[in-house]
Structures are given as C-alpha cells and as structure tokens.
XYZ file of C-alpha atoms in Angstrom:
713
model
C -0.060 0.026 0.010
C 1.251 3.549 -0.849
C 1.405 6.010 1.872
C 1.457 9.784 0.919
C 2.886 12.612 2.887
C 3.297 16.349 2.312
C 6.143 18.323 3.997
C 6.169 22.100 4.281
C 8.588 24.361 6.124
C 7.132 26.112 9.275
C 5.907 29.675 8.929
C 8.958 32.048 9.118
C 11.152 29.377 7.560
C 9.628 29.239 4.053
C 12.578 30.830 2.225
C 11.973 28.801 -0.914
C 8.446 29.758 -1.267
C 9.363 33.469 -0.457
C 11.951 33.255 -3.314
C 9.510 31.842 -5.749
C 7.045 34.569 -4.932
C 9.669 37.158 -5.432
C 10.533 35.720 -8.908
C 6.794 35.434 -9.834
C 6.403 39.096 -9.187
C 9.877 40.294 -10.331
C 10.179 38.253 -13.492
C 6.599 37.493 -14.539
C 4.923 40.648 -13.274
C 2.263 38.715 -11.365
C 1.565 39.793 -7.883
C 0.509 36.660 -5.887
C -1.002 37.089 -2.412
C 1.033 34.053 -1.111
C 3.109 31.128 -2.372
C 3.416 27.877 -0.352
C 5.579 24.984 -1.270
C 5.021 21.311 -0.220
C 7.165 18.273 -0.988
C 5.129 15.310 -1.753
C 6.403 11.762 -1.029
C 4.600 8.571 -2.178
C 6.140 5.663 -0.394
C 5.538 1.938 -1.003
C 6.962 -0.955 1.064
C 7.357 0.902 4.421
C 4.760 0.412 7.110
C 4.321 0.533 10.916
C 7.032 1.809 13.257
C 9.504 1.931 10.452
C 7.260 4.509 8.526
C 6.743 6.515 11.688
C 10.400 6.715 12.277
C 11.158 7.662 8.637
C 8.726 10.446 8.759
C 10.518 12.292 11.598
C 14.127 11.368 10.680
C 14.222 11.078 6.809
C 11.241 12.811 5.266
C 11.039 15.777 7.651
C 12.874 17.649 10.517
C 10.202 18.142 13.178
C 11.675 21.422 14.509
C 11.433 23.105 11.159
C 8.906 21.144 9.129
C 5.071 20.653 9.215
C 3.863 17.131 7.987
C 0.467 16.402 6.487
C -0.697 12.868 5.955
C -2.592 11.808 2.745
C -4.261 15.228 2.218
C -3.117 18.769 1.800
C -4.448 21.524 4.187
C -7.302 23.560 3.026
C -6.034 26.885 1.712
C -8.561 29.405 0.641
C -8.003 31.218 -2.744
C -5.214 28.791 -3.760
C -4.385 27.651 -7.319
C -2.430 24.360 -7.269
C 0.554 23.572 -9.519
C 2.108 20.167 -9.230
C 5.348 19.176 -10.819
C 7.381 15.888 -11.025
C 10.277 14.559 -12.921
C 9.846 12.888 -16.325
C 9.971 9.036 -16.235
C 13.485 7.913 -16.527
C 15.009 11.117 -15.067
C 17.092 10.528 -11.985
C 15.596 12.080 -8.800
C 18.174 12.558 -6.291
C 15.693 13.455 -3.450
C 13.848 10.264 -3.908
C 17.025 8.092 -4.233
C 18.639 9.729 -1.191
C 15.353 9.189 0.876
C 15.294 5.542 -0.107
C 18.976 5.031 0.903
C 18.411 6.806 4.286
C 15.333 4.696 4.931
C 17.402 1.584 4.175
C 20.093 2.529 6.607
C 17.324 3.254 9.174
C 15.584 -0.080 8.822
C 18.517 -2.220 7.711
C 16.281 -3.753 5.086
C 15.394 -3.330 1.424
C 14.816 0.229 0.422
C 11.228 1.213 -0.208
C 9.942 2.632 -3.490
C 9.672 6.419 -3.300
C 8.333 8.921 -5.812
C 8.539 12.740 -5.188
C 6.631 15.730 -6.492
C 6.638 19.460 -5.650
C 3.234 21.113 -4.992
C 2.852 24.880 -5.205
C -0.095 26.773 -3.721
C -0.393 30.249 -5.204
C -2.950 32.792 -4.142
C -4.674 35.671 -5.737
C -4.114 34.708 -9.405
C -6.246 34.027 -12.382
C -6.312 30.783 -14.476
C -4.191 32.442 -17.204
C -1.659 33.631 -14.606
C -1.436 30.058 -13.215
C -0.588 28.746 -16.611
C 2.118 31.340 -16.958
C 3.568 30.529 -13.535
C 3.433 26.796 -14.322
C 5.389 27.240 -17.558
C 7.997 29.241 -15.560
C 8.310 26.594 -12.815
C 8.222 23.467 -14.872
C 10.973 22.925 -17.441
C 9.690 20.457 -19.971
C 13.110 19.085 -20.620
C 13.266 17.362 -17.193
C 9.696 17.684 -15.600
C 5.985 17.533 -16.189
C 2.769 18.492 -14.534
C 2.058 15.769 -11.882
C -1.253 14.160 -11.262
C -3.060 14.758 -7.849
C -4.301 11.283 -7.801
C -2.398 8.659 -5.827
C -1.215 5.714 -7.960
C -2.285 2.163 -6.936
C 1.440 1.043 -7.095
C 4.951 2.508 -7.721
C 6.202 -0.791 -9.227
C 6.967 -0.225 -12.816
C 6.219 -2.831 -15.456
C 8.420 -3.172 -18.495
C 8.248 -5.299 -21.634
C 11.410 -7.297 -22.084
C 13.582 -5.338 -24.663
C 14.002 -6.944 -27.875
C 17.441 -7.621 -29.500
C 18.700 -4.807 -31.839
C 17.432 -5.037 -35.214
C 19.724 -5.446 -38.324
C 19.352 -2.458 -40.590
C 17.976 -4.420 -43.506
C 19.586 -3.706 -46.969
C 22.032 -1.145 -45.434
C 25.014 -2.319 -47.592
C 22.947 -2.122 -50.678
C 21.517 1.327 -50.289
C 22.384 4.074 -52.769
C 23.832 7.312 -51.683
C 20.445 8.973 -51.767
C 19.061 6.245 -49.453
C 22.021 6.679 -47.087
C 21.300 10.479 -47.057
C 17.588 9.788 -46.373
C 18.258 7.313 -43.538
C 20.864 9.845 -42.132
C 18.102 12.523 -41.898
C 15.580 10.233 -40.386
C 17.671 8.921 -37.535
C 19.422 12.242 -36.733
C 22.919 11.104 -36.617
C 25.764 13.482 -35.353
C 28.148 12.081 -37.888
C 28.008 13.401 -41.521
C 26.506 11.638 -44.506
C 30.169 11.076 -45.685
C 30.809 9.293 -42.457
C 27.763 7.032 -42.907
C 28.911 6.181 -46.433
C 32.352 5.189 -44.964
C 30.521 2.995 -42.415
C 28.512 1.336 -45.243
C 31.842 0.596 -47.020
C 33.188 -1.087 -43.956
C 30.183 -3.288 -43.532
C 30.249 -4.089 -47.202
C 33.678 -5.409 -46.761
C 32.422 -7.596 -43.832
C 29.621 -8.719 -46.175
C 26.912 -8.064 -43.500
C 24.401 -5.375 -42.416
C 24.993 -3.515 -39.105
C 22.783 -3.678 -36.109
C 21.137 -0.440 -34.879
C 23.183 -0.598 -31.892
C 26.407 -0.673 -33.956
C 25.464 2.402 -35.881
C 24.563 4.301 -32.606
C 27.955 3.154 -31.022
C 29.839 4.420 -34.138
C 27.909 7.689 -34.134
C 28.798 8.233 -30.511
C 32.469 7.288 -30.904
C 32.848 9.642 -33.930
C 30.823 12.549 -32.441
C 32.477 15.923 -32.399
C 32.351 15.748 -28.590
C 34.442 12.541 -28.539
C 36.779 12.980 -31.640
C 36.956 16.769 -31.877
C 35.927 16.928 -35.487
C 36.155 20.682 -35.659
C 39.606 20.956 -34.282
C 40.788 17.985 -36.355
C 39.369 19.311 -39.616
C 42.218 19.360 -42.280
C 43.143 23.020 -43.151
C 43.875 22.320 -46.827
C 44.355 25.920 -47.955
C 45.243 28.860 -45.629
C 45.267 32.317 -47.415
C 46.254 35.427 -45.466
C 45.057 38.906 -46.560
C 46.700 41.163 -44.015
C 48.956 44.122 -43.877
C 50.336 42.912 -40.586
C 53.469 40.888 -41.276
C 53.384 39.191 -37.909
C 50.377 37.117 -38.995
C 52.252 35.834 -41.981
C 55.329 35.243 -39.910
C 53.436 33.320 -37.223
C 51.875 31.009 -39.782
C 55.208 30.342 -41.474
C 56.660 29.536 -38.045
C 53.950 27.034 -37.551
C 54.659 25.395 -40.829
C 58.349 25.119 -40.034
C 57.500 23.474 -36.621
C 55.077 21.252 -38.443
C 57.793 20.008 -40.765
C 60.284 19.523 -37.991
C 57.881 17.604 -35.564
C 55.829 15.520 -38.126
C 58.438 14.808 -40.784
C 57.684 11.349 -42.239
C 54.183 11.232 -40.643
C 51.532 10.798 -43.217
C 48.810 10.750 -40.486
C 49.615 14.365 -39.454
C 48.181 17.403 -41.096
C 47.577 21.050 -40.442
C 44.511 21.555 -38.216
C 43.375 23.787 -35.332
C 44.354 20.907 -32.811
C 47.913 20.802 -34.095
C 48.277 24.610 -34.146
C 47.180 24.648 -30.489
C 49.526 22.050 -29.320
C 52.598 22.202 -31.457
C 54.019 24.935 -29.132
C 54.006 22.514 -26.240
C 55.866 19.918 -28.463
C 58.604 22.476 -29.194
C 58.835 23.654 -25.525
C 59.194 19.972 -24.613
C 61.783 19.497 -27.255
C 63.794 22.374 -25.855
C 63.706 20.799 -22.374
C 61.501 23.440 -20.879
C 58.671 21.193 -19.756
C 60.512 18.662 -17.685
C 57.657 18.714 -15.120
C 55.044 17.592 -17.718
C 53.626 14.191 -16.914
C 52.904 12.190 -20.095
C 51.247 8.787 -20.343
C 48.917 6.754 -22.622
C 45.978 7.652 -20.336
C 44.507 10.987 -21.268
C 42.657 11.937 -18.183
C 43.668 15.592 -17.715
C 46.621 17.892 -18.005
C 49.111 16.587 -15.519
C 52.352 17.977 -14.063
C 54.837 16.662 -11.537
C 55.638 18.851 -8.503
C 57.883 18.396 -5.460
C 55.823 18.931 -2.316
C 57.374 19.360 1.120
C 55.291 17.190 3.419
C 56.273 17.015 7.082
C 59.693 18.437 6.121
C 60.337 15.771 3.493
C 60.223 16.200 -0.275
C 57.568 14.048 -2.039
C 56.841 13.571 -5.698
C 53.200 14.579 -6.491
C 51.103 14.628 -9.545
C 48.864 17.707 -10.059
C 46.139 17.543 -12.632
C 43.970 20.410 -14.230
C 40.816 19.976 -16.167
C 38.079 22.264 -17.454
C 34.922 21.316 -19.065
C 32.084 23.187 -20.836
C 28.469 22.280 -20.672
C 26.882 25.046 -22.669
C 24.012 23.443 -24.367
C 22.935 21.082 -21.589
C 22.954 23.990 -19.070
C 20.990 26.090 -21.596
C 18.092 23.599 -21.831
C 18.328 22.128 -18.266
C 20.244 24.562 -16.085
C 20.382 22.738 -12.815
C 21.414 19.344 -14.108
C 23.516 20.740 -17.006
C 25.671 22.878 -14.644
C 25.806 20.223 -11.934
C 27.180 17.718 -14.426
C 29.531 20.352 -15.895
C 31.293 20.211 -12.509
C 30.789 16.462 -12.111
C 32.328 15.720 -15.549
C 35.329 18.047 -14.852
C 35.791 16.239 -11.566
C 35.796 12.746 -12.941
C 38.543 13.223 -15.486
C 41.368 13.905 -13.070
C 39.592 11.580 -10.540
C 39.883 8.721 -13.176
C 43.588 9.663 -13.162
C 43.611 8.602 -9.447
C 44.022 11.989 -7.988
C 42.007 13.748 -5.207
C 40.129 16.742 -6.685
C 40.060 19.569 -4.038
C 39.520 22.881 -5.818
C 37.177 24.292 -8.444
C 36.552 27.470 -10.429
C 33.500 28.527 -12.474
C 33.419 30.948 -15.285
C 30.109 31.556 -17.113
C 28.542 33.793 -19.723
C 24.960 35.040 -19.872
C 22.910 37.682 -21.635
C 20.880 40.241 -19.843
C 19.452 38.623 -16.632
C 17.257 41.624 -15.986
C 15.490 41.257 -19.309
C 11.653 41.080 -19.055
C 10.198 37.532 -19.226
C 8.175 38.561 -22.435
C 11.335 39.215 -24.383
C 12.628 35.616 -23.957
C 13.525 34.101 -27.270
C 11.150 31.383 -28.559
C 12.470 27.893 -27.594
C 14.632 29.170 -24.777
C 14.355 29.611 -21.094
C 14.570 33.168 -19.586
C 18.122 34.277 -19.053
C 17.419 34.880 -15.383
C 16.076 31.416 -14.978
C 19.149 29.842 -16.715
C 21.598 31.915 -14.796
C 20.135 31.393 -11.240
C 19.256 27.824 -11.704
C 22.698 26.936 -13.162
C 24.432 28.597 -10.225
C 22.185 26.542 -7.895
C 23.091 23.308 -9.766
C 26.850 23.920 -9.854
C 26.974 25.063 -6.204
C 24.747 22.272 -4.998
C 27.000 19.586 -6.579
C 30.211 21.081 -5.338
C 28.840 21.686 -1.833
C 27.570 18.146 -1.609
C 30.742 16.501 -2.835
C 32.847 18.601 -0.531
C 34.811 20.708 -3.134
C 36.089 24.217 -2.513
C 35.162 26.619 -5.227
C 37.703 29.290 -5.132
C 36.611 31.536 -7.996
C 33.160 32.344 -9.518
C 32.617 34.951 -12.199
C 29.803 35.489 -14.686
C 30.309 37.719 -17.824
C 27.275 39.413 -19.346
C 27.118 39.976 -23.159
C 24.321 39.993 -25.685
C 26.185 37.240 -27.651
C 25.332 34.736 -24.941
C 21.677 34.928 -25.843
C 22.573 32.461 -28.811
C 24.464 30.077 -26.501
C 25.325 30.267 -22.815
C 28.779 29.649 -21.528
C 29.080 27.273 -18.717
C 32.663 26.347 -17.697
C 33.978 24.393 -14.709
C 37.645 24.105 -13.899
C 39.118 21.846 -11.283
C 42.565 20.910 -9.745
C 43.365 17.494 -8.236
C 46.507 15.969 -6.740
C 47.964 12.789 -5.310
C 51.317 11.308 -4.442
C 52.852 9.928 -7.738
C 53.675 6.658 -6.123
C 49.894 6.011 -5.738
C 49.234 6.244 -9.530
C 50.112 3.073 -11.268
C 49.722 3.000 -15.100
C 50.252 -0.234 -17.080
C 48.992 -1.840 -20.305
C 45.875 -4.087 -19.959
C 46.570 -7.685 -20.883
C 44.480 -10.581 -22.021
C 42.497 -11.928 -19.107
C 42.321 -8.682 -17.167
C 38.774 -7.589 -16.123
C 36.956 -4.284 -16.364
C 34.991 -3.331 -13.348
C 32.125 -0.754 -13.337
C 32.293 1.174 -9.948
C 29.687 3.592 -8.797
C 26.287 4.539 -10.109
C 23.708 2.587 -12.107
C 22.727 3.138 -15.719
C 19.511 4.850 -16.779
C 18.123 6.684 -19.881
C 19.231 10.050 -18.709
C 22.181 11.043 -20.855
C 21.386 8.915 -23.843
C 22.836 10.684 -26.862
C 24.684 13.283 -24.762
C 27.859 13.203 -26.865
C 26.019 13.165 -30.140
C 23.521 15.663 -28.962
C 26.189 18.169 -27.954
C 27.801 17.612 -31.438
C 24.722 18.615 -33.406
C 23.340 22.004 -34.418
C 20.329 23.056 -32.299
C 17.161 24.919 -33.084
C 14.299 26.380 -31.082
C 12.813 22.812 -30.937
C 15.873 21.507 -29.006
C 14.190 22.476 -25.773
C 11.506 19.911 -26.422
C 13.468 17.145 -28.124
C 16.872 16.927 -26.253
C 15.720 16.267 -22.605
C 17.119 12.819 -22.387
C 20.515 13.974 -23.488
C 21.106 15.879 -20.245
C 22.547 13.704 -17.520
C 21.422 13.891 -13.920
C 24.192 14.140 -11.388
C 24.528 12.157 -8.137
C 27.259 14.073 -6.151
C 26.912 11.647 -3.211
C 28.120 8.710 -5.210
C 30.938 10.765 -6.705
C 31.966 11.695 -3.220
C 32.234 8.024 -2.328
C 34.459 7.552 -5.370
C 36.682 10.362 -4.312
C 37.143 8.676 -0.921
C 37.803 5.282 -2.489
C 40.452 6.601 -4.885
C 42.170 8.383 -2.120
C 43.211 5.053 -0.719
C 46.607 3.981 -2.083
C 45.659 0.290 -1.680
C 42.908 0.967 -4.276
C 44.749 3.019 -6.786
C 47.654 0.625 -6.998
C 45.423 -2.233 -8.097
C 44.167 -0.054 -11.104
C 45.974 -0.634 -14.336
C 43.909 1.892 -16.379
C 40.777 3.936 -15.659
C 38.200 5.836 -17.578
C 35.255 7.850 -16.326
C 31.837 7.440 -17.781
C 31.623 10.801 -19.561
C 30.599 11.253 -23.185
C 29.744 7.974 -24.938
C 28.902 5.810 -21.874
C 29.951 2.243 -22.015
C 30.841 2.419 -25.736
C 33.605 5.018 -25.109
C 34.466 4.726 -21.393
C 35.136 1.043 -21.609
C 35.902 0.891 -25.313
C 38.987 3.131 -24.925
C 40.554 1.035 -22.197
C 42.065 -1.609 -24.423
C 42.184 -2.550 -28.125
C 40.425 -5.869 -27.500
C 37.358 -6.064 -25.306
C 34.396 -8.342 -24.736
C 31.538 -6.290 -23.040
C 28.628 -7.883 -21.312
C 25.783 -5.348 -21.513
C 23.593 -7.617 -19.359
C 25.993 -7.135 -16.358
C 25.803 -3.305 -16.428
C 23.883 -2.262 -13.295
C 20.615 -0.498 -14.092
C 18.562 2.141 -12.378
C 15.390 0.301 -13.632
C 14.542 -2.567 -15.843
C 13.515 -2.136 -19.536
C 16.792 -0.693 -20.996
C 17.712 -2.022 -24.366
C 21.072 -2.763 -25.709
C 21.519 0.628 -27.420
C 20.603 2.417 -24.257
C 23.016 0.474 -22.128
C 25.726 0.972 -24.661
C 25.539 4.838 -24.932
C 23.886 6.039 -21.845
C 25.950 8.655 -20.123
C 24.480 8.201 -16.611
C 26.960 9.834 -14.264
C 29.198 8.928 -11.358
C 30.537 5.678 -12.869
C 34.134 4.578 -13.250
C 35.491 1.799 -15.482
C 38.738 0.328 -14.008
C 40.996 -2.354 -15.351
C 42.401 -4.771 -12.774
C 44.008 -8.235 -12.900
C 41.507 -11.003 -12.582
C 43.167 -12.054 -9.171
C 42.649 -8.555 -7.837
C 38.855 -8.395 -8.571
C 37.722 -9.823 -5.213
C 40.043 -7.477 -3.318
C 38.755 -4.436 -5.304
C 35.151 -5.463 -4.658
C 35.754 -5.483 -0.913
C 37.499 -2.155 -0.893
C 34.539 -0.728 -2.853
C 32.008 -2.182 -0.445
C 33.724 -0.357 2.414
C 32.564 2.880 0.765
C 29.156 1.451 0.022
C 30.009 1.235 -3.710
C 29.389 -1.707 -6.042
C 32.029 -3.074 -8.283
C 30.602 -5.144 -11.189
C 32.549 -7.059 -13.798
C 31.269 -5.881 -17.085
C 34.045 -6.762 -19.599
C 37.105 -8.868 -20.139
C 40.220 -7.801 -22.071
C 41.046 -9.882 -25.182
C 43.775 -10.031 -27.698
C 41.371 -9.752 -30.724
C 41.775 -5.992 -31.418
C 37.966 -5.824 -31.609
C 35.257 -4.257 -29.461
C 32.463 -6.729 -29.026
C 29.273 -6.315 -26.902
C 26.890 -9.052 -25.842
C 23.199 -8.760 -24.946
C 21.028 -11.604 -23.802
C 23.789 -13.881 -24.915
C 23.844 -12.518 -28.469
C 26.760 -10.486 -30.020
C 25.113 -7.161 -30.972
C 28.360 -5.107 -31.683
C 31.507 -6.419 -33.316
C 33.727 -3.539 -34.499
C 37.499 -3.767 -35.330
C 39.630 -1.413 -33.327
C 41.299 -0.093 -36.492
C 37.933 0.979 -38.011
C 36.842 2.644 -34.777
C 40.140 4.518 -34.430
C 39.880 5.862 -38.040
C 37.440 8.326 -36.621
C 35.533 8.266 -39.947
C 36.044 10.525 -42.875
C 38.558 13.269 -42.387
C 36.898 16.745 -42.772
C 38.410 19.421 -44.930
C 38.176 23.145 -45.165
C 39.831 26.235 -46.634
C 40.755 29.245 -44.345
C 40.906 32.957 -45.166
C 42.565 35.132 -42.471
C 41.765 38.858 -42.892
C 42.662 41.869 -40.874
C 40.331 42.763 -38.152
C 40.367 45.365 -35.340
C 41.760 43.755 -32.220
C 39.798 44.933 -29.173
C 41.247 44.233 -25.668
C 38.461 46.352 -24.192
C 34.892 46.467 -25.364
C 34.204 49.824 -27.148
C 32.412 52.387 -24.920
C 28.679 52.658 -25.183
C 27.604 55.756 -27.213
C 26.131 57.392 -24.152
C 29.349 57.050 -22.079
C 31.598 58.111 -24.993
C 29.454 61.196 -25.695
C 29.473 62.150 -21.951
C 33.249 61.839 -21.734
C 33.811 63.953 -24.730
C 31.662 66.568 -23.181
C 33.509 66.317 -19.867
C 30.248 65.139 -18.092
C 31.978 62.521 -15.930
C 28.872 62.139 -13.606
C 26.685 61.012 -16.629
C 29.486 58.754 -17.869
C 29.839 57.165 -14.478
C 26.045 56.696 -14.018
C 25.862 54.796 -17.476
C 28.905 52.712 -16.472
C 27.411 51.677 -13.224
C 24.389 50.267 -14.999
C 26.549 47.751 -16.720
C 26.050 44.271 -15.248
C 29.696 43.558 -15.647
C 30.582 46.050 -13.105
C 28.151 45.032 -10.482
C 29.397 43.136 -7.391
C 29.010 39.380 -7.723
C 29.430 38.587 -4.143
C 25.851 37.443 -3.797
C 26.546 34.899 -6.661
C 29.931 33.790 -5.131
C 28.403 33.202 -1.698
C 26.230 30.367 -2.990
C 29.494 28.342 -3.336
C 31.538 27.007 -0.535
C 35.103 28.360 -0.811
C 36.550 27.074 2.461
C 35.758 23.306 2.696
C 38.845 21.159 3.096
C 40.700 23.878 4.867
C 43.152 24.260 2.026
C 41.998 27.598 0.453
C 44.868 30.251 0.497
C 42.967 33.043 -1.161
C 39.271 33.864 -0.343
C 37.120 34.679 -3.311
C 36.582 38.271 -1.827
C 39.322 40.108 0.199
C 40.032 43.513 1.628
C 38.942 45.097 4.828
C 35.233 44.471 4.138
C 35.636 41.286 1.999
C 34.163 43.057 -1.116
C 37.221 43.025 -3.383
C 37.164 40.098 -5.871
C 40.400 38.109 -6.003
C 41.935 37.738 -9.459
C 43.402 34.299 -8.674
C 42.606 31.088 -7.021
C 45.110 29.236 -4.776
C 45.117 26.261 -2.366
C 47.569 23.991 -0.615
C 47.862 20.379 -1.801
C 45.485 17.873 -0.142
C 47.890 16.040 2.139
C 45.420 14.503 4.548
C 46.057 16.840 7.475
C 49.788 16.807 7.500
C 51.736 20.026 7.267
C 52.199 21.074 3.677
C 53.869 24.229 2.396
C 53.209 23.662 -1.370
C 50.574 25.906 -2.858
C 48.945 25.468 -6.376
C 47.719 28.718 -7.847
C 45.249 28.855 -10.708
C 44.706 32.205 -12.418
C 41.202 33.261 -12.947
C 39.357 35.153 -15.641
C 39.462 38.914 -16.123
C 36.440 39.943 -18.318
C 37.959 43.387 -19.062
C 41.170 41.911 -20.615
C 39.219 38.996 -22.005
C 42.079 36.651 -21.483
C 42.305 33.345 -19.618
C 45.463 31.556 -18.434
C-alpha cells in the first residue's frame, strides 16, 4: 500500500516559497498574495513503526517542518501547481530518501516517488498557466497528477534484440542520406557512407546498436571533429607581417615535428598543441607528466610534506556544458562540474579545488522578451548557479573563483565552464597496459536513460525545438556517489590495483570501456541498471553519471570489490580484455556489436576546409557605449559614471559567489573576496595540496578570468 505525505517548512522558515513569490512578481509581473511549497512523497514498502520513524528522521525535520498525511491542508483562494520529474530522469531526493530509509531499517529500500506542490494565491487561471510554464522545465519535468497511484512498481516489456538495418550495404547514396536525416545522426553523410563501405567489406548489415555506437564514438564531442578538420588551404590577406610570420613559423615547426608522418596534417588541434611539443623538445617542460592515459593535463611537482620532499602529480581539467545547461540549467551545470571532476579523478588524484566561469545575456530582461524555444536568461543563470554549487557543496569541493560575464552574444548560446585541480602522491598512481584476461569493473552508479545521446547531442546544431527534443541527453548528477568514489580513490591500496581507468563521460559504455584496451568483450547484461527495460543501445551509450571503468588483474577483482564495499560502492565485472583487437558487445547472450579497433580508431572521414585570414580590429576592451563616450567627450563624468554603473559587468558578484563553499577542506589560500570589508574580488585562486592533514607548504595557484582583458590563463 502507498502512503502519501506532504512536507512544508514552518511559517517564518519558508525561504524557498518566498523566493518563488519574489520571482513570480519580479520576472513574470504577477503579484501573488501568497506562495506555499510542499514536498510530496509517495512511499510503498514501508509500514508501521519503520514508517513513523522515517517520517520524523528522513522525510522531515520536526523542529522546522510541518507534515500532512494523505491530504493537503485547506487553503482558501489557492491555485495548485504540481510538478514531477519525467519518467527515466534521476531524482536525487527520492533516491537519497530511499537510501536513508534503508540505513534506518537495515532492510530493502522502499519505492519512493517525489513531487513538488505549489499553492499560489490571488491569481487567475491564465496567470496560473504562466507561472506553471515558468516553474516546470519540459526538458526534465511535467505536471504531476493529484491522484495517488495504486502502485509504484514499474512494469516493462522485455527489450527486444537490436534489429539489423536491412539492406544497409545495398543502399544508394540517396538512400543513405535519407536514412541519415531520419535517424538524426551526429556524424555526417560522408561518415555514414564510410560505415557502409566497412560493412560491405564484412559482407553483412550492421545492427542499430552498432550504428549508434559508431555515431557516439565519432561525435564531435568525442573525436573533436572541428579541431581536427584538415586546413587544406590557408590564405592570409593582411598588412600585418606578424600574422604571415606566425603561420610560417607554424609550418616550419610542423615539418620538424611531423616529418615522415602521413597521418599528421595542419589543423586547429595541431596549431594549438605544437608549441608544447617545441617547448618539450627544448627541455622547458621537464615537469610535464605524459602517459597513454589522457585523463587531464598533468604535471609533477615536489611537495614538502612534514619536512620531507615528495613527488606529487597535479592535474588540471576544465569542461564546458553550454548546451545542456541552456536547456536544463540545474542538471547541466551540476554535471559540468561532475564531468570536470571525473577526468582527473579517473587519473587517481583527489580533486580539491574548483573555479566557475560563465557567460549570460541580460538577466534583467523582461520575461516577455525571452527568445522562442529558450528559457529566460534569469532562470538559466540562477538555476545553473544553484546546480553547480549544489554539486560542489555536496561533494565537498572548495570553489575558489566564481565569475559570470554578461554580453548580448550569450543569448545565442550560454557559456558554462567548470575548472578543477586535483593532486595525489605520484607513487599512488600506477599505469600499465591491460593484458588478455584482465577484467573491467564498473564502479559507482547505475545506468538509466538520462544522458542517452549526450555526446552526439552536444555535437549537433540546435534549433528552437531543441528544448522539447533533447531532454534525455542531459545527464542527472549524483554528487553523493561521486563523493564516495573520491574517498575510494584516495586510498593507495585501491589506486595501486588499477592498471587503467576511464570515467563514464561522453559515450557511456561504448567509449568509457571501449577506450581502455584494443580488445574487449563487453557484457551489457551485467551493467547495473536504475530500472529494468533498458535495451542494448541504451545500455551501450547512456551517459548516466558517477561511474568509473577500471581495469584490474583477474586475481585482484575480489580485493577491489571488498574495498569498494567499504565505501558502499558496487564493483561489477562488465568486460574482459582480449587479444582480438575488436570491441564486441553481448546482450542476452547474443553479440550485438562487433567492430574492429582499426575501424573505430579511424574516426571516420577526415573533414576538410579552406581558411581565409583577414585583418580585423583587435579589441582588448569593449568599445564604450555611445552614451558614455558622448558624456566623456563633453566632460560630463557624472553621466558617464552613471551609465557605466548600470553595466551588469561592473556590479558586485559577491551574492553569486556566496552560493558556493570556498573554504571546505581548509586548503584555500585566497578567499574569493578580500580586503577590509571582503568586497574586493580576488583575481586568482590558490590552495595547498590535499595532504590528509599533514603540514604542507606547497601551494598550487590557478589564475582566474578577467572579463576586461578577455584573457584566460
């Protein structure tokens, strides 16, 4: 039987409701007489004393919460708005509640479903619809039913095996192009023709799962198509000789470093990295840490710990989550930080410091001026800040720098960037080549539909319809599980068992596991699931978060499992390393993916383009607004100052920064705001290395972002 309860903060403590009321009036222009917010829990599988204990220790806090059983209180003049997550979206509140009840009862967790109920007074039916559209983001949520369901048990039909794409190898170019348009691949038509040629050579048609895996593997997100596009012709029309000289210097370095390498060609990626190769050649990057694992930028430093020098690895990583944050601000920004953390974490270092740089359009713009198909800028900006800070605060990560830049250009696409620093003693990080017979363990969270198509989705062009069609592509973060992995990987007895590691970022199983070794047999049935009913394609490409794939020797599997259990983490064998140089996936005992490593690593068809470089005015500072410029020319400094102070970019961002915890871990050297009144923003972020409480005099400093110079280092 399902039990239903509603939880509301006591009067005087309803800060969330007060904030919503303020937004409704300030953003929507609707003056509500009151707003009240209730959290609704439907609970199945919890009765008697266990239920009573859970009500007062899990679902509510008696000193600050009022609880209503089965029915909401009567509220005169109230219009009701109910919201719940879409089916398949991860609900951290429900999951955390179930885990807490399990710890309370020491038995199986109950089934829990959550919803949020808003009571709004003094509004019309039309105003109610406007408020509902503001509160409920269709990418992640929907209007909830007031009726109590008969059961929370979900029934699923057993997923069928992936279908073969009939006649694929026989299709004409026109048919391939038509199929490409119907499916919505991120790869190009030329790539799909290249895939067709491969399967023709194999004399078989592909499965639908194979095409989705290839599309994920070759997405711009995973293979950096834009930066690896071949620059066939570069023409320079400029009166500035430095531009021509710089390009000629690049060509000279290209010939020196890539002589006799037919696989190398001029591209943006090579232009960006060839300077590092040259510095390394000159012996100026002796502290650069290089390995076959590409987890994050890694350097070696000597740290003085308890008076003794120690060799440490320090890793830096930044990640953008622009499109996901734009369509689902809380989850998109949260997993921006989560994804940035997981890269150095998979390198077996402890992530201890973060920085956030974002870009938004005018957050004071009236709601009515919101572009069609987009969320209001204020909603994006405030909700994204809440998502990023919520994730960092829960995982226990100090955020030492927070800055948002405001510019009209960000109407087209928001900027959401997370930057993190991690470190660990070098002796704790073991890197070796996987061998036949080694096992791949999946550690951490389970797999769901959230995040299916994330890599390909972020690699496609988007339209005003993206808000409605891309919801499943935004992952839902689970910071509590990632915090467990942080603690697990801080143990040297754990990290020294790991031969190679990948985080489950873009591409899910197909990339996270697929990149660990040239030869792999992957058992999709073994992948832990959030719920039943997932088919082979979903299991192969889902980017559900907070999962790690680690390679260990078969004889170390049991030991690793026990160490994971100590942190309340599961470690499930999902793959075996082979010597076949093929990535094979099995589902219900059938092989549904069989792709040669050489074919996968080809990255499809090489893209080509021509480049024309022209002179343009270089601006280190934005040009002055007309009103300011005119006032200065007249000598009217008061008017010039008045207009300048209206610019959002000169406003104090202390309120934004205080959402984030900058002190957790007690390693922060610089506070985000300094000076006598702690109102002056710091221009850099600095922290000591995380040496588990011992005295450490080594400080790592990461410089921040100056929007006036528009430079980042």
